Short mmCIF file of C-alpha atoms in Angstrom, two decimals:
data_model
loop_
_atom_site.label_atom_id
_atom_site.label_comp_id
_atom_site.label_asym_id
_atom_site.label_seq_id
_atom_site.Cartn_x
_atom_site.Cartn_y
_atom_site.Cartn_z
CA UNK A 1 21.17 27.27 49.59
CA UNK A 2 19.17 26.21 47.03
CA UNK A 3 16.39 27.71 44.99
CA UNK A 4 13.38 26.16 43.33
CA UNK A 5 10.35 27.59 41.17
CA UNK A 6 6.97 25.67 41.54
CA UNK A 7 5.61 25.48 37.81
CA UNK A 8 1.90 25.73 38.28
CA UNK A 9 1.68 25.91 34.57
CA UNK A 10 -0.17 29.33 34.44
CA UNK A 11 2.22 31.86 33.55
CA UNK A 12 6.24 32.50 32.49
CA UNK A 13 8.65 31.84 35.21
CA UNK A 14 11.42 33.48 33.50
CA UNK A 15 11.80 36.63 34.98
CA UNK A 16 11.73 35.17 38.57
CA UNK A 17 14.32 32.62 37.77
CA UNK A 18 16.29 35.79 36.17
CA UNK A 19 15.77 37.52 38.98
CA UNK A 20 17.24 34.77 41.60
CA UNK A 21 20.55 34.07 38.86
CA UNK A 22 20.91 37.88 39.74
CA UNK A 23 21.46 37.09 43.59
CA UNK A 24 23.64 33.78 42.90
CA UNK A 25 20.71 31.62 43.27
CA UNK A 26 20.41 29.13 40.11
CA UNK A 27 16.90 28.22 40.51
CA UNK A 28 15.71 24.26 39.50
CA UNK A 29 12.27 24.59 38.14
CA UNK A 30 9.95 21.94 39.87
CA UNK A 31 6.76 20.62 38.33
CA UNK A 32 5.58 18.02 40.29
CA UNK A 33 4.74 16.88 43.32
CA UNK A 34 7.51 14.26 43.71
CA UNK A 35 10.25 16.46 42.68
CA UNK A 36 9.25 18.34 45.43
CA UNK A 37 9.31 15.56 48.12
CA UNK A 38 12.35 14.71 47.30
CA UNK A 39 14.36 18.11 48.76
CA UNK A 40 16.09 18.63 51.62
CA UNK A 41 16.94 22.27 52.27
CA UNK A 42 16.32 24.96 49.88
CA UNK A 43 14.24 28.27 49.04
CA UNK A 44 11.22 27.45 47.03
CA UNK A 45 8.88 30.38 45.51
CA UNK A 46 5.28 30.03 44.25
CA UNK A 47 4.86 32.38 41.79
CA UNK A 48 2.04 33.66 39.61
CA UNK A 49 -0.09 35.88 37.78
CA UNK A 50 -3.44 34.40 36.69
CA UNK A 51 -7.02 33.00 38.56
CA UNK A 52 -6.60 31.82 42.01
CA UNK A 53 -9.39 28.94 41.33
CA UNK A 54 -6.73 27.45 38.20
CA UNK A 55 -3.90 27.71 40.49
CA UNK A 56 -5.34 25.82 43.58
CA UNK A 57 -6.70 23.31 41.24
CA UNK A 58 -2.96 23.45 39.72
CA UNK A 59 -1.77 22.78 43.76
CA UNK A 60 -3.75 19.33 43.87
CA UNK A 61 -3.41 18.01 39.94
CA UNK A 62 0.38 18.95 40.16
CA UNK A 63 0.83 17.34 43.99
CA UNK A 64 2.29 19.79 45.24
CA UNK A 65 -0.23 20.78 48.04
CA UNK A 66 1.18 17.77 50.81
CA UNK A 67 4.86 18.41 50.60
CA UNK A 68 4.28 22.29 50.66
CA UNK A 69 2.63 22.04 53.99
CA UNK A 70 4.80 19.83 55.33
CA UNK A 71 7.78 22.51 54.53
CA UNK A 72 5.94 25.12 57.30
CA UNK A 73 8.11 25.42 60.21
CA UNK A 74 10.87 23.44 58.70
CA UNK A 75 14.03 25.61 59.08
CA UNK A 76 15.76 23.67 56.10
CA UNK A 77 13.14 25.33 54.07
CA UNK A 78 12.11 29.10 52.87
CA UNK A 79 8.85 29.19 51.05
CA UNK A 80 8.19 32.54 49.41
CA UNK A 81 4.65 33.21 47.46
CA UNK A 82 4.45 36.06 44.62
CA UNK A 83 1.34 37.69 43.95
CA UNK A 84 -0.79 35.13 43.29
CA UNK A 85 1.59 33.10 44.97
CA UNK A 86 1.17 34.88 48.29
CA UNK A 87 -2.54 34.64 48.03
CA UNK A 88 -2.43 30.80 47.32
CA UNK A 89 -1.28 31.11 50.75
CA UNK A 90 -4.65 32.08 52.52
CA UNK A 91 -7.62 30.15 52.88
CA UNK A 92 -10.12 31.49 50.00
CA UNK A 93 -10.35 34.29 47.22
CA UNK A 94 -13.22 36.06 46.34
CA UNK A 95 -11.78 36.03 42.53
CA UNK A 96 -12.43 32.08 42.37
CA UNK A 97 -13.81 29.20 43.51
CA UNK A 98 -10.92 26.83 45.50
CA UNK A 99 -8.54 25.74 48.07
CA UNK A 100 -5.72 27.98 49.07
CA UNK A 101 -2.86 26.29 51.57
CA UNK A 102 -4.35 28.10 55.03
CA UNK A 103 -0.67 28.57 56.04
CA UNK A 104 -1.94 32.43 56.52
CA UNK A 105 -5.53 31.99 57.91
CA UNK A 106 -7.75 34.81 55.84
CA UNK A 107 -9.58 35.62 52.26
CA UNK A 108 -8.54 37.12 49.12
CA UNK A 109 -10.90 40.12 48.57
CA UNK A 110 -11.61 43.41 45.80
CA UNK A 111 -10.74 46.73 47.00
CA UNK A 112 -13.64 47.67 48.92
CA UNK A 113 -14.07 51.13 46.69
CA UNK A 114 -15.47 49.24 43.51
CA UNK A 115 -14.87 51.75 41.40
CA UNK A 116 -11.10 50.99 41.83
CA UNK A 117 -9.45 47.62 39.65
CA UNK A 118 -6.57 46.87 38.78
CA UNK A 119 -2.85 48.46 41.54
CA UNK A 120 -0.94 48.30 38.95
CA UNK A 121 2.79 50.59 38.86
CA UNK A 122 4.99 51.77 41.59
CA UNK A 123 3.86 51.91 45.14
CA UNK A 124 5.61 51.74 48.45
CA UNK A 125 5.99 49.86 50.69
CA UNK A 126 6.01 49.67 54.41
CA UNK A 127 7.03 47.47 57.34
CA UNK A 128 4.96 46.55 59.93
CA UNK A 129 6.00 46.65 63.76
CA UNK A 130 7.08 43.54 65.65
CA UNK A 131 8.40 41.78 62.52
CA UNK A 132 12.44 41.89 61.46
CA UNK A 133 12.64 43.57 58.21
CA UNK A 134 14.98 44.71 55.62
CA UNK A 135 16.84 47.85 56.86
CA UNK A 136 16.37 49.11 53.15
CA UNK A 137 12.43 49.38 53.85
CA UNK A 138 9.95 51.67 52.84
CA UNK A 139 10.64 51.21 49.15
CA UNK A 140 8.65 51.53 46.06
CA UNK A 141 8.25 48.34 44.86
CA UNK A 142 5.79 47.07 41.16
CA UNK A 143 2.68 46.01 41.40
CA UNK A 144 -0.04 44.34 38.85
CA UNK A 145 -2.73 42.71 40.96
CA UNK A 146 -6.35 43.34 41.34
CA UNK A 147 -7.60 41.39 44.45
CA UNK A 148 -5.31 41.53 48.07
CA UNK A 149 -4.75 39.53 51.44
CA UNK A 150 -6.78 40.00 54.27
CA UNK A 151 -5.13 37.66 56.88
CA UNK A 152 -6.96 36.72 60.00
CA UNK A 153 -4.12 36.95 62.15
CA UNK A 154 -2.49 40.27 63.01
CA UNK A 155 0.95 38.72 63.57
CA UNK A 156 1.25 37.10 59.96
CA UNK A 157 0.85 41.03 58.68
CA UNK A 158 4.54 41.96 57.71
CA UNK A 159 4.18 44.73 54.64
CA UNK A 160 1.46 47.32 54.05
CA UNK A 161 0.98 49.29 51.04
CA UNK A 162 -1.72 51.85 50.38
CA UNK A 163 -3.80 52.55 46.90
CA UNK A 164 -5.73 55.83 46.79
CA UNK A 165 -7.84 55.48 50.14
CA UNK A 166 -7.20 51.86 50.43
CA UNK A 167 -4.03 50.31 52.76
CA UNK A 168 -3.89 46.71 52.09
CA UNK A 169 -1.81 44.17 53.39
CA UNK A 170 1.30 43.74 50.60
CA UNK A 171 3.35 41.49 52.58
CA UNK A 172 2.62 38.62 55.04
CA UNK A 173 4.55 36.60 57.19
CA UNK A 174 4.53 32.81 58.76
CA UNK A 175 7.65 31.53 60.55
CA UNK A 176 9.59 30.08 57.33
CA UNK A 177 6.96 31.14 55.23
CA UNK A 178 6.90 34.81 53.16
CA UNK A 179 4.53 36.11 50.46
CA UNK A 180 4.60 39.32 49.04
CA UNK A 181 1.81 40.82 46.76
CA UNK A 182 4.22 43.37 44.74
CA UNK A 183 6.66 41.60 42.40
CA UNK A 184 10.41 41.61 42.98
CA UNK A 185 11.74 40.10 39.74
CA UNK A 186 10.16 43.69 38.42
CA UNK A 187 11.23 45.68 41.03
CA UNK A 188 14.85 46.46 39.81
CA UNK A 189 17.36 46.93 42.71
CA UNK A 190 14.42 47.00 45.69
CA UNK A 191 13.38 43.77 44.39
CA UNK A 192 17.15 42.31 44.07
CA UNK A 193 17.96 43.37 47.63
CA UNK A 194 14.68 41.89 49.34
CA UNK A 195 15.26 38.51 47.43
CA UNK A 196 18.72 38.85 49.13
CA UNK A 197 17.54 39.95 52.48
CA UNK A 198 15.05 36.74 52.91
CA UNK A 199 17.44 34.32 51.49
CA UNK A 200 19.88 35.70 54.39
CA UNK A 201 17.52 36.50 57.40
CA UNK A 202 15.31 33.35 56.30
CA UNK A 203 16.08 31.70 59.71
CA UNK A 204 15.72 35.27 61.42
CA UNK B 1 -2.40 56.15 43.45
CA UNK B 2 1.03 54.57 42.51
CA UNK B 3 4.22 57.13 41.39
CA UNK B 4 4.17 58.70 38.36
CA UNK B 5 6.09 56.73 35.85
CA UNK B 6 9.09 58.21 33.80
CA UNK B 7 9.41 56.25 30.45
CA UNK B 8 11.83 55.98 27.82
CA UNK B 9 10.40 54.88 24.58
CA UNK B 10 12.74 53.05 23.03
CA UNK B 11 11.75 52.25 18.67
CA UNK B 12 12.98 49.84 16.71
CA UNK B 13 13.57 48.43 13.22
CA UNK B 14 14.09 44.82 13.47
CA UNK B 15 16.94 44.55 16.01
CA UNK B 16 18.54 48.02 15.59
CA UNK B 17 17.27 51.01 17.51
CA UNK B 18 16.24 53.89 15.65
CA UNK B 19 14.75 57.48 16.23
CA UNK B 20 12.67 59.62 13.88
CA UNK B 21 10.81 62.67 13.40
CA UNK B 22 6.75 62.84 12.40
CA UNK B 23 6.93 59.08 12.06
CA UNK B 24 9.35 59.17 9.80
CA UNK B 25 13.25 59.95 8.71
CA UNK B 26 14.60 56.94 10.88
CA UNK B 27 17.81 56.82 11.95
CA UNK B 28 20.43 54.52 13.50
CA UNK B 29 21.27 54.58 17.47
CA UNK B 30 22.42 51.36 18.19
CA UNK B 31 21.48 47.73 18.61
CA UNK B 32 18.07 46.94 20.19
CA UNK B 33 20.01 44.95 23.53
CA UNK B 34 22.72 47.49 23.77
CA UNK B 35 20.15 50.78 24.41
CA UNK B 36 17.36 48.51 26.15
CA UNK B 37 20.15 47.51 28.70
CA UNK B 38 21.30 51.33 28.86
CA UNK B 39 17.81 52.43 29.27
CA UNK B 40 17.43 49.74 31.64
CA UNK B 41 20.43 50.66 33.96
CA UNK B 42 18.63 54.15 34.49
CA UNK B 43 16.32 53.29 36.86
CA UNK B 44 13.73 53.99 35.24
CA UNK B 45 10.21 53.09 35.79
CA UNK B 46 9.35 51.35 33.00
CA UNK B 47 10.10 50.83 28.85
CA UNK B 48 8.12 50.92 26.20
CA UNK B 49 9.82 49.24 22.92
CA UNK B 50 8.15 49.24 19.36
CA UNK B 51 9.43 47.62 16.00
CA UNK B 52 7.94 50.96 13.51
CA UNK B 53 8.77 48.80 11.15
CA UNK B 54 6.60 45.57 11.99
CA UNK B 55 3.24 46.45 10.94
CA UNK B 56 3.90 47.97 7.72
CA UNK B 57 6.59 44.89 6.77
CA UNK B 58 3.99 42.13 7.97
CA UNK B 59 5.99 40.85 10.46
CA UNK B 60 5.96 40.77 14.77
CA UNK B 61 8.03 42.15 16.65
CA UNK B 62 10.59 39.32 17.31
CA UNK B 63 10.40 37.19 20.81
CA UNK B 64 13.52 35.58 20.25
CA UNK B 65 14.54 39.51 20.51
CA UNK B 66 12.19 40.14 23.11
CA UNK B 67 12.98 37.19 25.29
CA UNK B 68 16.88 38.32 24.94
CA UNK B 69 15.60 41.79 27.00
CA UNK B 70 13.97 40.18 29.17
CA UNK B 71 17.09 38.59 30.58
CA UNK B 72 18.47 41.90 30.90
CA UNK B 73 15.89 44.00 32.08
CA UNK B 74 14.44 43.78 36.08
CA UNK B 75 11.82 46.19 35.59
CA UNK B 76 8.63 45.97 33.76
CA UNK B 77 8.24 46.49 30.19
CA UNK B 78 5.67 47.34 27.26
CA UNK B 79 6.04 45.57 23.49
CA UNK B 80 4.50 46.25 20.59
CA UNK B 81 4.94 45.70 16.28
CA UNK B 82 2.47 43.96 14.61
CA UNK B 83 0.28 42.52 17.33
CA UNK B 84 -2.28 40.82 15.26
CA UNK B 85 -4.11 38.02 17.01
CA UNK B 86 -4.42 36.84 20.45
CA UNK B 87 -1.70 33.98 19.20
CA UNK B 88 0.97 36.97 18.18
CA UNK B 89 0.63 38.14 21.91
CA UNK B 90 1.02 34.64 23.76
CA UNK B 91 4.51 34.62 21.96
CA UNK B 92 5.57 37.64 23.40
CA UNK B 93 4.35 37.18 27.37
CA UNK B 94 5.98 33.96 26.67
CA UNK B 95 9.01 35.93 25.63
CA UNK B 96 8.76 37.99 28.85
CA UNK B 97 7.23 41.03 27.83
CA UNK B 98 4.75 42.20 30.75
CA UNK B 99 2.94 44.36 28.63
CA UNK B 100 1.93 44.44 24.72
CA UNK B 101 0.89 47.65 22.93
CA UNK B 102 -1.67 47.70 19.97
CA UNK B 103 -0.51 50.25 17.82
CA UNK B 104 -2.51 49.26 14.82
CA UNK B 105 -4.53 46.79 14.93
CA UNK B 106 -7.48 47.53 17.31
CA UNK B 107 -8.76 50.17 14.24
CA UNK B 108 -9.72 46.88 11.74
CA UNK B 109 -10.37 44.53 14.80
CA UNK B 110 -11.73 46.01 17.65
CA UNK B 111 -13.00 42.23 19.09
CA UNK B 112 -9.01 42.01 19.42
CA UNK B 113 -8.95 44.34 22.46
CA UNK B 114 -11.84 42.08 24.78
CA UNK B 115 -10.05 38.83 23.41
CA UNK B 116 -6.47 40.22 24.53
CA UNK B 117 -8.07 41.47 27.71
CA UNK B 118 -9.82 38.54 28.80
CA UNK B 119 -7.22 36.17 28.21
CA UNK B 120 -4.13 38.55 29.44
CA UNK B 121 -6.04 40.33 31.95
CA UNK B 122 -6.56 44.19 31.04
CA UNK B 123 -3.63 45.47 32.87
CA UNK B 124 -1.04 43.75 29.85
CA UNK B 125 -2.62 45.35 27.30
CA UNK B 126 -1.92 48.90 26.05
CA UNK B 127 -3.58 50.54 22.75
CA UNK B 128 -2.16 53.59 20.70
CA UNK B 129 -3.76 56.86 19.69
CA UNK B 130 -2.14 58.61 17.27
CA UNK B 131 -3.40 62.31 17.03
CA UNK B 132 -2.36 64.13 14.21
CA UNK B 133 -1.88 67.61 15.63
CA UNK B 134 -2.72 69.78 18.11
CA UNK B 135 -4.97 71.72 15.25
CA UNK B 136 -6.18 68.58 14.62
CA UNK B 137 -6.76 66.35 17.44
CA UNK B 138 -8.24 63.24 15.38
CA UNK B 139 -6.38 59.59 14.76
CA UNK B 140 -4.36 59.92 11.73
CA UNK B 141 -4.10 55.89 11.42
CA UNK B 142 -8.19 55.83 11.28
CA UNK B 143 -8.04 58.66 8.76
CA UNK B 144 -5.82 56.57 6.84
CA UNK B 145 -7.78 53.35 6.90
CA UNK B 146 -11.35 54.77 6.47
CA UNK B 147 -11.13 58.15 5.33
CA UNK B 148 -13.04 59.70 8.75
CA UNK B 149 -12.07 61.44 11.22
CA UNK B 150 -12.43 59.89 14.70
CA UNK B 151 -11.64 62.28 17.74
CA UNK B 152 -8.93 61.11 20.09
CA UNK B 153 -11.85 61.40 23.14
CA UNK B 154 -14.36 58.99 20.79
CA UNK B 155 -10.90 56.53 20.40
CA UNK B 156 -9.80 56.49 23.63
CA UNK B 157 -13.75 55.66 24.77
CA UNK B 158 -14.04 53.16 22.56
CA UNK B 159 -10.27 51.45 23.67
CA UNK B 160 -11.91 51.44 27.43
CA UNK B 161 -15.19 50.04 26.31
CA UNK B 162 -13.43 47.34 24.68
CA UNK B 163 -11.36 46.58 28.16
CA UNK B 164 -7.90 47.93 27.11
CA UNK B 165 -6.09 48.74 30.23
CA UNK B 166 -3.96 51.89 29.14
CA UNK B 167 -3.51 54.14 26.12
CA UNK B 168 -0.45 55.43 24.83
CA UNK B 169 -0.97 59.08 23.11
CA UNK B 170 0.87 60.22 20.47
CA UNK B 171 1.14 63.30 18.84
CA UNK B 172 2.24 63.02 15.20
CA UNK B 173 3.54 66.33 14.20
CA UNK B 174 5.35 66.63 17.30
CA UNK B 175 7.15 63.19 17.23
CA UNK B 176 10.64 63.10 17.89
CA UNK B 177 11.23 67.16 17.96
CA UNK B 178 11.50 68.21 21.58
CA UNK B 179 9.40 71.28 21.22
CA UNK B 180 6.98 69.91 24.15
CA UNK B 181 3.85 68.07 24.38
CA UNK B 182 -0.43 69.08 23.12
CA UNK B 183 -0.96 69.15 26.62
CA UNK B 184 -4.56 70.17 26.12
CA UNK B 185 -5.13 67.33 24.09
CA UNK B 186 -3.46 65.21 26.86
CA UNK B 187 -6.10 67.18 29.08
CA UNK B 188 -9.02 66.42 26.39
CA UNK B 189 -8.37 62.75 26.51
CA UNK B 190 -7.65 62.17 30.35
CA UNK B 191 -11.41 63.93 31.11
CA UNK B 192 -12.61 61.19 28.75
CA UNK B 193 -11.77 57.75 30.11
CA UNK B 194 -10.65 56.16 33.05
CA UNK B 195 -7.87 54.22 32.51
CA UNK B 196 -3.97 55.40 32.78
CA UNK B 197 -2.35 57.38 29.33
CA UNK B 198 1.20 57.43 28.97
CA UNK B 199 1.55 60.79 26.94
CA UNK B 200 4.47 60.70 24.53
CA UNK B 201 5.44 62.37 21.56
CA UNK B 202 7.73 65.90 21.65
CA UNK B 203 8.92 65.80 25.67
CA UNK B 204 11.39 67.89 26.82
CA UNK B 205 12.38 68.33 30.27
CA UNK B 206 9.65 71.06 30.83
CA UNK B 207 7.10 68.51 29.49
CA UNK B 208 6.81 65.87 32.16
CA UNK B 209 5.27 67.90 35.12
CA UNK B 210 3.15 70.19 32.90
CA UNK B 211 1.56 66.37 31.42
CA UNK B 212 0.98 65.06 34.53
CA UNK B 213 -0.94 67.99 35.53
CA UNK B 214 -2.90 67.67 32.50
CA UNK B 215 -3.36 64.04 33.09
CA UNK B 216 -0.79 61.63 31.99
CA UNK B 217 -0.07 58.73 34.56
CA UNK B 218 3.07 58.80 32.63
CA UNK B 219 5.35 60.67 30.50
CA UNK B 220 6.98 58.74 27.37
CA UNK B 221 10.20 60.17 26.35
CA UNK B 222 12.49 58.90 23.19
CA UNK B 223 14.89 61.75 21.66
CA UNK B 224 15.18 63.58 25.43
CA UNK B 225 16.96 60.38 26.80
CA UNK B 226 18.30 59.19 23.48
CA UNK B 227 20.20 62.36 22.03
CA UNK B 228 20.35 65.18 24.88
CA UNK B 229 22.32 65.48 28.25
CA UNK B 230 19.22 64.86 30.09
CA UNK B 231 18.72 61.95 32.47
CA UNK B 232 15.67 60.28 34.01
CA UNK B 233 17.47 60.87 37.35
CA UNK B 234 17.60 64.84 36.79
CA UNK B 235 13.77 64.45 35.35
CA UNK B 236 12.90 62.76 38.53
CA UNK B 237 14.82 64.65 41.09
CA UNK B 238 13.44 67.86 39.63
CA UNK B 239 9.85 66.64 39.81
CA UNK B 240 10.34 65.14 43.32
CA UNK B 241 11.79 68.56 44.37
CA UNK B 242 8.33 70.45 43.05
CA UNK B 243 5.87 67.79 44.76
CA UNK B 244 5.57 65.53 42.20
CA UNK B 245 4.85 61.71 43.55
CA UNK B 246 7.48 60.50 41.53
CA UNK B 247 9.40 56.71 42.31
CA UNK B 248 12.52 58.27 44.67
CA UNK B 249 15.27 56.37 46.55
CA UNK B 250 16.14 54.44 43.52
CA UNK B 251 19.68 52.65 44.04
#
């Protein structure tokens, strides 16, 4: 199987592409919409630090909003979002001003304690009920984000993680399509062994 | 609140690692990949890696080196050595480092700290505070550059105000000797701002739960895990054993 980086042009994609070499995976960074059209089968991650407003704009200018939709519920596909990359795959964020895919109905919101900012360092990170997960789970897993998922939908929850009095969801799930709000490419051999468990039990 | 980080601090000259005492007396350990990848393989929780030499030789740190450690490294890591502009950083997030430490440069430049923030986000940058003593608990750097004395609670205040995201704490005089950490001035300067300190300078395996009681988010160690029998592992088992809500289950 295949594996593909969208370039949204925001941020360094080298330490996700190191992390899928680790698992076997070569990845083919893909920067526009056509490139993207033109698979067939294949994992393809959104990843991302930086404003959610830049990267939906970066979605439409780049083309790849169209073909990513049409890759939801296709079983040749596996889309996975990181960080940003799982919140590009809600409706809204309260950081910015824009157009997230809706594949996950919900917003992206602040912690609800204002006094808190930025999750950033080792937290863990637990399953929720009714979804198949990793055997390996809880684990602690990185995190750098400031703003988290709220999805509509109680069934696209799949990973919850908790920051002083606030449990947020860190992990949501849509048929073919995974985001996770933590960062694997950081998260040493947790991070390696989730890459490898989706890739596996993408179809699961 | 996330786990309490273990940290090995990891200095360099160029591309050679090297360890000191007080700032100073440098020597040898090894190449900069060779004990980046060691460090790496611990499972630790995160690295911190400085060129000493940078700032005073009016160089950066090097990305070409930096970008060759990121390709070996799958946790996060902290750079610094001669961060001078917002420019000097860009090459090194390009380079893969996830974090970038200020070590001198916020002291001449304050401005530098809101422009790194803003553009990097908070959370990548890290500033240094290098107290002189636990007699003495002033920055030695400002002393140096303007001839005042500026308390480590006034510096680390003034790092928040200008939207750094954590501090690294030094203690001069006990750099590099393993006698243990100024806890109280670890204490001092956790009562004064908000943001996470990684207290470094002088751990030894006592150090890391007495500084997280004081306040450290994060213990930085360089001679303990460079020249002793002590491993993070044994660190973190220990500290998981007493309580501590350390990272465990690391494989």
């Amino acid at each position: 199987m295949d594996s593909y980086i969208l370039d949204l042009g925001l941020n360094n994609l080298a330490s996700v592409s190191n992390a899928l070499s680790r698992i076997g995976r070569q990845p083919i960074q893909i920067s526009s919409g056509a490139q993207l059209e033109d698979l067939s089968q294949g994992i393809v991650v959104l990843p991302g630090t930086g404003n959610f407003g830049a990267a939906c704009q970066s979605l439409d200018s780049r083309g790849f909003r169209q073909p990513l939709l049409q890759m939801v519920g296709n079983s040749n596909f596996t889309l996975l979002g990181i960080c940003l990359g799982m919140q590009l795959l809600l409706d809204e964020s309260h950081e910015a001003e824009g157009r997230g895919l809706g594949i996950i109905g919900g917003d992206v919101a602040t912690w609800s304690n204002s006094s808190l900012k930025t999750h950033i360092g080792w937290s863990q990170v637990t399953p929720v009920g009714g979804h198949k997960v990793s055997p390996d789970l809880p684990e602690d897993f990185y995190f750098v984000h400031s703003f988290h998922c709220r999805p509509k939908e109680e069934q696209s929850i799949w990973l919850r993680s908790q920051f002083h009095q606030e449990n947020f969801v860190s992990g949501v799930r849509f048929e073919n399509v995974f985001g996770v709000q933590f960062h694997p490419e950081k998260s040493s051999g947790a991070g390696q062994r989730l890459l490898e468990w989706i890739v596996r039990n993408r179809n699961a | 609140m996330p786990r309490l980080r273990i940290i090995p601090t990891i200095l360099l000259r160029g591309s050679t690692a090297v360890k000191g005492q007080g700032f100073d007396n440098w020597r040898v350990v090894g190449t900069a990949q060779a004990v980046a990848t060691l460090h790496g393989s611990r499972k630790v929780d995160e690295l911190v890696i400085l060129d000493v030499g940078a700032s005073s030789d009016g160089r950066l740190i090097s990305p070409r080196l930096i970008n060759s450690l990121a390709s070996r490294l799958s946790i996060p890591f902290a750079v610094g050595g001669g961060i001078g502009s917002v420019a000097d950083a860009a090459k090194l997030f390009e380079a893969g480092a996830d974090k970038i430490i200020i070590g001198n440069a916020w002291r001449s430049n304050s401005e530098l700290i809101s422009q790194l923030s803003n553009t990097f986000g908070s959370q990548s940058v890290c500033c240094t505070i290098d107290s002189i003593s636990p007699d003495q608990r002033v920055d030695s750097t400002w002393k140096k550059m303007f001839g005042e004395n500026l308390k480590i609670q006034k510096a680390g205040q003034r790092l928040q105000d200008f939207g750094a995201g954590e501090i690294l704490f030094n203690t001069v005089s006990l750099d590099g000797k393993m006698l243990g950490m100024d806890y109280e001035g670890i204490h001092a300067l956790a009562e004064a701002v908000d943001i996470p300190i990684i207290a470094s300078s002088g751990a030894n395996k006592e150090s890391f739960a007495l500084a997280y009681d004081a306040g450290a988010s994060a213990v930085g160690a360089g001679a303990l895990f460079q020249f002793t029998e002590v491993a993070p592992s044994t660190i973190r088992n220990e500290l998981a054993a007493a309580g501590y809500d350390v990272r465990q289950k690391i494989v």
